[in-house]
PDB file of C-alpha atoms in Angstrom:
ATOM      1  CA  MET A   1     -63.805  41.836 -48.840  1.00 48.00           C
ATOM      2  CA  ASN A   2     -61.090  43.759 -46.684  1.00 55.00           C
ATOM      3  CA  ASN A   3     -59.376  40.168 -45.218  1.00 66.00           C
ATOM      4  CA  LEU A   4     -55.913  40.838 -45.783  1.00 82.00           C
ATOM      5  CA  HIS A   5     -54.076  37.439 -46.665  1.00 91.00           C
ATOM      6  CA  LEU A   6     -50.541  36.633 -45.950  1.00 94.00           C
ATOM      7  CA  ALA A   7     -50.154  36.727 -49.480  1.00 96.00           C
ATOM      8  CA  THR A   8     -51.939  39.915 -49.900  1.00 97.00           C
ATOM      9  CA  ILE A   9     -49.679  41.383 -47.227  1.00 96.00           C
ATOM     10  CA  ALA A  10     -46.422  39.443 -49.150  1.00 97.00           C
ATOM     11  CA  ILE A  11     -46.855  41.600 -52.488  1.00 98.00           C
ATOM     12  CA  MET A  12     -47.768  44.902 -50.385  1.00 97.00           C
ATOM     13  CA  ALA A  13     -44.513  44.428 -48.261  1.00 98.00           C
ATOM     14  CA  ALA A  14     -42.412  43.311 -51.571  1.00 98.00           C
ATOM     15  CA  ASN A  15     -44.298  46.497 -52.961  1.00 98.00           C
ATOM     16  CA  VAL A  16     -43.301  48.779 -50.032  1.00 98.00           C
ATOM     17  CA  LEU A  17     -38.981  47.668 -50.574  1.00 98.00           C
ATOM     18  CA  ALA A  18     -38.799  47.867 -53.417  1.00 98.00           C
ATOM     19  CA  SER A  19     -39.216  51.628 -53.445  1.00 97.00           C
ATOM     20  CA  LEU A  20     -38.453  52.324 -50.896  1.00 97.00           C
ATOM     21  CA  LYS A  21     -34.928  51.768 -52.165  1.00 97.00           C
ATOM     22  CA  GLY A  22     -35.942  52.664 -55.034  1.00 97.00           C
ATOM     23  CA  PHE A  23     -36.661  56.166 -53.468  1.00 96.00           C
ATOM     24  CA  ASN A  24     -32.653  55.881 -51.452  1.00 95.00           C
ATOM     25  CA  ASN A  25     -31.301  54.990 -54.393  1.00 97.00           C
ATOM     26  CA  GLN A  26     -31.190  56.047 -58.091  1.00 96.00           C
ATOM     27  CA  THR A  27     -29.277  53.765 -59.356  1.00 97.00           C
ATOM     28  CA  PHE A  28     -31.052  51.207 -58.387  1.00 97.00           C
ATOM     29  CA  PHE A  29     -33.951  52.697 -59.694  1.00 97.00           C
ATOM     30  CA  GLU A  30     -33.041  53.713 -62.717  1.00 97.00           C
ATOM     31  CA  ARG A  31     -31.355  50.254 -63.569  1.00 97.00           C
ATOM     32  CA  TYR A  32     -34.908  48.293 -62.520  1.00 97.00           C
ATOM     33  CA  LYS A  33     -37.745  50.936 -63.396  1.00 96.00           C
ATOM     34  CA  PHE A  34     -39.398  50.152 -67.245  1.00 95.00           C
ATOM     35  CA  GLY A  35     -37.130  51.272 -70.369  1.00 95.00           C
ATOM     36  CA  VAL A  36     -38.219  50.042 -73.597  1.00 96.00           C
ATOM     37  CA  GLY A  37     -34.429  51.476 -75.267  1.00 96.00           C
ATOM     38  CA  ALA A  38     -33.328  49.194 -71.939  1.00 97.00           C
ATOM     39  CA  ILE A  39     -35.607  46.483 -72.388  1.00 97.00           C
ATOM     40  CA  GLN A  40     -34.945  46.351 -76.522  1.00 97.00           C
ATOM     41  CA  ALA A  41     -30.940  46.527 -75.408  1.00 96.00           C
ATOM     42  CA  GLY A  42     -31.472  42.211 -73.357  1.00 96.00           C
ATOM     43  CA  GLN A  43     -32.799  43.926 -69.401  1.00 97.00           C
ATOM     44  CA  LYS A  44     -35.826  41.783 -69.873  1.00 97.00           C
ATOM     45  CA  ASP A  45     -36.496  42.254 -65.960  1.00 97.00           C
ATOM     46  CA  ARG A  46     -37.693  45.843 -66.378  1.00 97.00           C
ATOM     47  CA  MET A  47     -40.539  44.356 -66.857  1.00 96.00           C
ATOM     48  CA  LEU A  48     -40.934  42.618 -63.760  1.00 97.00           C
ATOM     49  CA  THR A  49     -38.893  44.513 -61.344  1.00 97.00           C
ATOM     50  CA  SER A  50     -40.245  48.297 -62.675  1.00 96.00           C
ATOM     51  CA  GLY A  51     -43.737  46.718 -61.038  1.00 96.00           C
ATOM     52  CA  PHE A  52     -42.050  47.191 -57.578  1.00 97.00           C
ATOM     53  CA  LEU A  53     -40.787  50.578 -58.271  1.00 96.00           C
ATOM     54  CA  HIS A  54     -43.152  53.743 -57.288  1.00 95.00           C
ATOM     55  CA  VAL A  55     -42.153  57.238 -58.217  1.00 92.00           C
ATOM     56  CA  ASP A  56     -43.149  58.573 -54.337  1.00 93.00           C
ATOM     57  CA  LEU A  57     -44.846  57.305 -51.257  1.00 95.00           C
ATOM     58  CA  SER A  58     -49.161  58.913 -52.237  1.00 93.00           C
ATOM     59  CA  HIS A  59     -48.410  56.468 -56.084  1.00 91.00           C
ATOM     60  CA  LEU A  60     -47.133  54.291 -53.391  1.00 95.00           C
ATOM     61  CA  PHE A  61     -49.973  53.548 -51.728  1.00 95.00           C
ATOM     62  CA  PHE A  62     -52.745  54.016 -53.789  1.00 90.00           C
ATOM     63  CA  ASN A  63     -51.831  50.808 -55.935  1.00 93.00           C
ATOM     64  CA  MET A  64     -52.192  49.259 -52.601  1.00 96.00           C
ATOM     65  CA  PHE A  65     -54.665  50.874 -51.561  1.00 93.00           C
ATOM     66  CA  THR A  66     -56.749  50.018 -54.217  1.00 91.00           C
ATOM     67  CA  LEU A  67     -55.135  45.782 -54.712  1.00 95.00           C
ATOM     68  CA  TYR A  68     -56.134  45.679 -50.583  1.00 94.00           C
ATOM     69  CA  PHE A  69     -59.849  46.753 -51.679  1.00 90.00           C
ATOM     70  CA  PHE A  70     -59.975  43.746 -54.541  1.00 93.00           C
ATOM     71  CA  ALA A  71     -57.397  41.666 -53.892  1.00 96.00           C
ATOM     72  CA  ASP A  72     -59.588  39.428 -51.591  1.00 95.00           C
ATOM     73  CA  VAL A  73     -62.112  39.292 -54.005  1.00 95.00           C
ATOM     74  CA  VAL A  74     -59.958  37.300 -56.442  1.00 97.00           C
ATOM     75  CA  ILE A  75     -58.888  35.039 -53.172  1.00 97.00           C
ATOM     76  CA  ASP A  76     -62.061  34.512 -52.745  1.00 96.00           C
ATOM     77  CA  TRP A  77     -62.758  32.715 -55.408  1.00 97.00           C
ATOM     78  CA  PHE A  78     -59.282  31.249 -56.648  1.00 97.00           C
ATOM     79  CA  GLY A  79     -57.410  30.991 -53.717  1.00 96.00           C
ATOM     80  CA  PRO A  80     -54.123  32.691 -52.828  1.00 96.00           C
ATOM     81  CA  SER A  81     -51.822  30.430 -55.272  1.00 97.00           C
ATOM     82  CA  LYS A  82     -54.175  31.357 -58.724  1.00 98.00           C
ATOM     83  CA  PHE A  83     -54.813  35.161 -57.097  1.00 98.00           C
ATOM     84  CA  VAL A  84     -50.368  35.100 -56.685  1.00 98.00           C
ATOM     85  CA  ILE A  85     -50.190  33.572 -60.452  1.00 98.00           C
ATOM     86  CA  LEU A  86     -53.440  36.142 -61.746  1.00 98.00           C
ATOM     87  CA  TYR A  87     -51.401  39.462 -60.107  1.00 98.00           C
ATOM     88  CA  PHE A  88     -47.821  38.590 -61.517  1.00 98.00           C
ATOM     89  CA  ILE A  89     -49.635  37.805 -65.536  1.00 98.00           C
ATOM     90  CA  SER A  90     -50.986  41.261 -64.627  1.00 98.00           C
ATOM     91  CA  LEU A  91     -47.758  42.618 -64.473  1.00 97.00           C
ATOM     92  CA  VAL A  92     -46.554  41.089 -67.550  1.00 97.00           C
ATOM     93  CA  ALA A  93     -49.499  41.860 -69.242  1.00 97.00           C
ATOM     94  CA  GLY A  94     -48.990  45.576 -68.745  1.00 95.00           C
ATOM     95  CA  SER A  95     -45.125  45.746 -69.613  1.00 96.00           C
ATOM     96  CA  LEU A  96     -45.387  44.471 -72.991  1.00 96.00           C
ATOM     97  CA  LEU A  97     -48.642  45.922 -73.400  1.00 94.00           C
ATOM     98  CA  ALA A  98     -46.272  49.113 -72.742  1.00 93.00           C
ATOM     99  CA  LEU A  99     -42.907  47.969 -74.899  1.00 94.00           C
ATOM    100  CA  TYR A 100     -45.253  47.365 -78.077  1.00 93.00           C
ATOM    101  CA  PHE A 101     -46.571  50.662 -78.073  1.00 90.00           C
ATOM    102  CA  HIS A 102     -44.328  52.221 -76.984  1.00 91.00           C
ATOM    103  CA  LYS A 103     -42.100  50.024 -79.339  1.00 93.00           C
ATOM    104  CA  ASN A 104     -40.357  53.128 -81.627  1.00 92.00           C
ATOM    105  CA  GLU A 105     -40.320  54.898 -78.787  1.00 93.00           C
ATOM    106  CA  PRO A 106     -36.482  54.141 -76.522  1.00 94.00           C
ATOM    107  CA  TYR A 107     -36.966  56.681 -73.887  1.00 92.00           C
ATOM    108  CA  TYR A 108     -40.337  55.742 -73.014  1.00 92.00           C
ATOM    109  CA  SER A 109     -39.957  54.616 -69.262  1.00 92.00           C
ATOM    110  CA  ALA A 110     -42.214  53.528 -66.044  1.00 92.00           C
ATOM    111  CA  VAL A 111     -42.860  52.633 -62.674  1.00 95.00           C
ATOM    112  CA  GLY A 112     -45.857  51.094 -60.232  1.00 93.00           C
ATOM    113  CA  ALA A 113     -48.244  48.322 -59.244  1.00 95.00           C
ATOM    114  CA  SER A 114     -50.292  50.461 -62.068  1.00 92.00           C
ATOM    115  CA  GLY A 115     -51.093  47.282 -63.845  1.00 94.00           C
ATOM    116  CA  ALA A 116     -51.303  44.050 -61.513  1.00 97.00           C
ATOM    117  CA  VAL A 117     -53.426  46.423 -59.034  1.00 95.00           C
ATOM    118  CA  THR A 118     -55.967  46.731 -62.303  1.00 93.00           C
ATOM    119  CA  GLY A 119     -55.988  43.336 -63.056  1.00 96.00           C
ATOM    120  CA  ILE A 120     -56.381  42.380 -60.090  1.00 97.00           C
ATOM    121  CA  LEU A 121     -58.777  44.937 -60.328  1.00 93.00           C
ATOM    122  CA  TYR A 122     -60.751  43.851 -63.305  1.00 94.00           C
ATOM    123  CA  SER A 123     -60.558  40.057 -62.098  1.00 97.00           C
ATOM    124  CA  ALA A 124     -62.993  40.890 -59.227  1.00 95.00           C
ATOM    125  CA  ILE A 125     -65.550  43.285 -61.640  1.00 94.00           C
ATOM    126  CA  LEU A 126     -65.806  39.636 -62.943  1.00 95.00           C
ATOM    127  CA  LEU A 127     -65.741  38.138 -60.943  1.00 96.00           C
ATOM    128  CA  GLU A 128     -68.663  39.630 -58.632  1.00 94.00           C
ATOM    129  CA  PRO A 129     -69.391  42.365 -61.635  1.00 89.00           C
ATOM    130  CA  GLY A 130     -72.567  43.541 -59.388  1.00 85.00           C
ATOM    131  CA  MET A 131     -70.603  45.025 -56.461  1.00 87.00           C
ATOM    132  CA  ARG A 132     -71.140  48.278 -56.202  1.00 81.00           C
ATOM    133  CA  LEU A 133     -68.466  51.517 -56.750  1.00 77.00           C
ATOM    134  CA  GLY A 134     -68.327  54.279 -55.849  1.00 68.00           C
ATOM    135  CA  ILE A 135     -66.291  57.345 -57.486  1.00 63.00           C
ATOM    136  CA  MET A 136     -65.104  60.548 -57.295  1.00 55.00           C
ATOM    137  CA  PHE A 137     -67.063  63.658 -58.371  1.00 55.00           C
ATOM    138  CA  ILE A 138     -70.023  59.713 -58.808  1.00 60.00           C
ATOM    139  CA  PRO A 139     -71.920  60.632 -55.293  1.00 64.00           C
ATOM    140  CA  ILE A 140     -74.170  57.082 -56.640  1.00 71.00           C
ATOM    141  CA  PRO A 141     -73.056  54.089 -56.495  1.00 79.00           C
ATOM    142  CA  LEU A 142     -72.364  52.532 -59.981  1.00 80.00           C
ATOM    143  CA  PRO A 143     -72.262  48.244 -60.525  1.00 87.00           C
ATOM    144  CA  ALA A 144     -68.542  47.004 -61.121  1.00 87.00           C
ATOM    145  CA  TYR A 145     -68.512  46.153 -64.853  1.00 89.00           C
ATOM    146  CA  VAL A 146     -70.112  49.870 -65.612  1.00 90.00           C
ATOM    147  CA  LEU A 147     -67.094  51.701 -64.333  1.00 86.00           C
ATOM    148  CA  GLY A 148     -64.979  48.964 -65.493  1.00 87.00           C
ATOM    149  CA  ILE A 149     -65.104  49.259 -68.899  1.00 90.00           C
ATOM    150  CA  LEU A 150     -66.025  52.956 -68.250  1.00 89.00           C
ATOM    151  CA  TYR A 151     -61.738  52.782 -66.474  1.00 86.00           C
ATOM    152  CA  LEU A 152     -61.284  51.658 -69.413  1.00 89.00           C
ATOM    153  CA  PHE A 153     -61.942  54.048 -72.413  1.00 91.00           C
ATOM    154  CA  TYR A 154     -59.746  56.098 -70.051  1.00 86.00           C
ATOM    155  CA  SER A 155     -57.406  54.512 -70.671  1.00 87.00           C
ATOM    156  CA  ILE A 156     -57.697  54.652 -74.452  1.00 88.00           C
ATOM    157  CA  TYR A 157     -58.330  58.043 -73.914  1.00 88.00           C
ATOM    158  CA  GLY A 158     -55.253  58.648 -72.110  1.00 84.00           C
ATOM    159  CA  MET A 159     -53.569  57.161 -74.487  1.00 83.00           C
ATOM    160  CA  LYS A 160     -54.361  58.657 -76.898  1.00 82.00           C
ATOM    161  CA  THR A 161     -53.970  61.900 -75.630  1.00 80.00           C
ATOM    162  CA  ARG A 162     -50.780  60.732 -73.412  1.00 74.00           C
ATOM    163  CA  LEU A 163     -52.645  62.581 -70.892  1.00 68.00           C
ATOM    164  CA  GLY A 164     -50.367  63.238 -67.775  1.00 61.00           C
ATOM    165  CA  ASN A 165     -47.554  60.648 -65.727  1.00 68.00           C
ATOM    166  CA  ILE A 166     -49.797  57.978 -65.786  1.00 74.00           C
ATOM    167  CA  GLY A 167     -49.343  54.754 -67.251  1.00 79.00           C
ATOM    168  CA  HIS A 168     -52.114  53.958 -69.140  1.00 82.00           C
ATOM    169  CA  THR A 169     -51.377  51.350 -71.997  1.00 89.00           C
ATOM    170  CA  ALA A 170     -49.338  48.894 -68.632  1.00 91.00           C
ATOM    171  CA  HIS A 171     -53.019  50.014 -66.478  1.00 90.00           C
ATOM    172  CA  PHE A 172     -54.985  48.331 -69.699  1.00 93.00           C
ATOM    173  CA  GLY A 173     -52.692  45.850 -70.503  1.00 95.00           C
ATOM    174  CA  GLY A 174     -52.780  44.559 -66.909  1.00 96.00           C
ATOM    175  CA  ALA A 175     -57.188  44.308 -67.141  1.00 95.00           C
ATOM    176  CA  ILE A 176     -56.746  42.250 -70.555  1.00 96.00           C
ATOM    177  CA  GLY A 177     -53.794  40.450 -68.342  1.00 97.00           C
ATOM    178  CA  GLY A 178     -56.759  40.123 -65.869  1.00 97.00           C
ATOM    179  CA  TYR A 179     -59.267  39.192 -67.670  1.00 97.00           C
ATOM    180  CA  LEU A 180     -57.926  36.999 -69.605  1.00 98.00           C
ATOM    181  CA  VAL A 181     -56.965  35.331 -66.911  1.00 98.00           C
ATOM    182  CA  THR A 182     -59.111  34.609 -64.670  1.00 98.00           C
ATOM    183  CA  LEU A 183     -61.846  33.117 -67.497  1.00 98.00           C
ATOM    184  CA  LEU A 184     -59.136  30.422 -68.297  1.00 98.00           C
ATOM    185  CA  PHE A 185     -59.934  30.057 -64.424  1.00 98.00           C
ATOM    186  CA  LYS A 186     -63.444  29.945 -64.258  1.00 98.00           C
ATOM    187  CA  PRO A 187     -64.172  29.719 -68.111  1.00 97.00           C
ATOM    188  CA  ASP A 188     -68.252  29.272 -67.497  1.00 96.00           C
ATOM    189  CA  LEU A 189     -68.612  32.569 -66.820  1.00 96.00           C
ATOM    190  CA  LEU A 190     -68.461  31.968 -70.307  1.00 96.00           C
ATOM    191  CA  VAL A 191     -71.922  31.149 -69.893  1.00 96.00           C
ATOM    192  CA  THR A 192     -73.380  31.934 -66.996  1.00 94.00           C
ATOM    193  CA  ASP A 193     -71.869  35.992 -67.639  1.00 94.00           C
ATOM    194  CA  THR A 194     -71.411  36.341 -71.703  1.00 95.00           C
ATOM    195  CA  LEU A 195     -73.104  39.757 -71.544  1.00 94.00           C
ATOM    196  CA  VAL A 196     -70.542  41.472 -68.524  1.00 94.00           C
ATOM    197  CA  VAL A 197     -67.822  39.409 -70.259  1.00 95.00           C
ATOM    198  CA  LEU A 198     -68.811  40.532 -73.710  1.00 96.00           C
ATOM    199  CA  LEU A 199     -69.144  44.129 -72.003  1.00 95.00           C
ATOM    200  CA  LEU A 200     -66.128  43.479 -69.878  1.00 94.00           C
ATOM    201  CA  ALA A 201     -64.029  42.674 -74.082  1.00 95.00           C
ATOM    202  CA  LEU A 202     -65.377  45.296 -76.075  1.00 95.00           C
ATOM    203  CA  PRO A 203     -63.100  48.191 -75.269  1.00 93.00           C
ATOM    204  CA  ILE A 204     -60.564  45.680 -75.094  1.00 93.00           C
ATOM    205  CA  VAL A 205     -61.440  44.712 -78.413  1.00 93.00           C
ATOM    206  CA  ILE A 206     -61.384  48.754 -79.696  1.00 93.00           C
ATOM    207  CA  LEU A 207     -58.550  49.857 -78.554  1.00 90.00           C
ATOM    208  CA  PHE A 208     -56.681  46.885 -80.879  1.00 89.00           C
ATOM    209  CA  ILE A 209     -58.905  47.956 -83.653  1.00 92.00           C
ATOM    210  CA  LEU A 210     -57.618  52.047 -83.066  1.00 91.00           C
ATOM    211  CA  GLY A 211     -54.124  50.530 -83.021  1.00 85.00           C
ATOM    212  CA  LYS A 212     -54.205  47.703 -86.251  1.00 86.00           C
ATOM    213  CA  MET A 213     -56.045  52.080 -87.844  1.00 86.00           C
ATOM    214  CA  GLY A 214     -52.988  53.885 -86.124  1.00 82.00           C
ATOM    215  CA  LYS A 215     -55.159  55.798 -84.044  1.00 80.00           C
ATOM    216  CA  ILE A 216     -53.283  55.590 -80.908  1.00 76.00           C
TER     217      ILE A 216
END
C-alpha cells in the first residue's frame, strides 16, 4: 500500500486546486457547490464539481489522506483507468443519493470528495476484506469489512439524526457506487467472497427499506 500512483496524484491535485480556488473566491464556491435547488433548476454540473470543493484545509486533508491510504489497493486490482472510473462514479452516486433524499430541501447544500473517497474505501474493503484497520477509541484493529459495515450503519444514523455538519448521504451514496462498480469489474467476488458481499450489502438494503418506510 501507499505507492502514490500518477492517477491518485492527478485526482489529489484537482481537489487541492479547486478547493484553494474556492477558499479564496466565494463566488466560485457558491456557483459550483452541491445545491438541491440549483441542480433542480438545471445546473447539473454541480453534482460533479461539488466533489472537488472543500470547506477548509482540514476537510480537504482528511479526504486526501484517506484516499492516499486506499487508492493503491483499487489500482493494484483494477489499474488506473478503472480506478478513475470508479472514483467518478462514486462521486456522482453520492450526489444522486443526496439529491434523492433531500429533493424537497431546496436549500440543502454540500461539498467535498467524501462520496468519491468512500467509494474507493468501500471498493478496497470489498477487494481486501481481510485487511486489518484501526480506528480511534478502538485499540484492536478490526477486519476491514466489519468497519465498513459499521461505518455505513453510522451513516444511516447520521442521515436520520442530521448528525454534525457532515454529508452522510453522499458518503453512503459513494459507498453504493464503489460497491456496485467493484462487482461490475470483478463479478467473481459474488462466488469467491459471497458472505462478505452479502454482509456489505446489508446496510445498503436497510437504508432503502428505511427510506421506503419514511424513517429517514
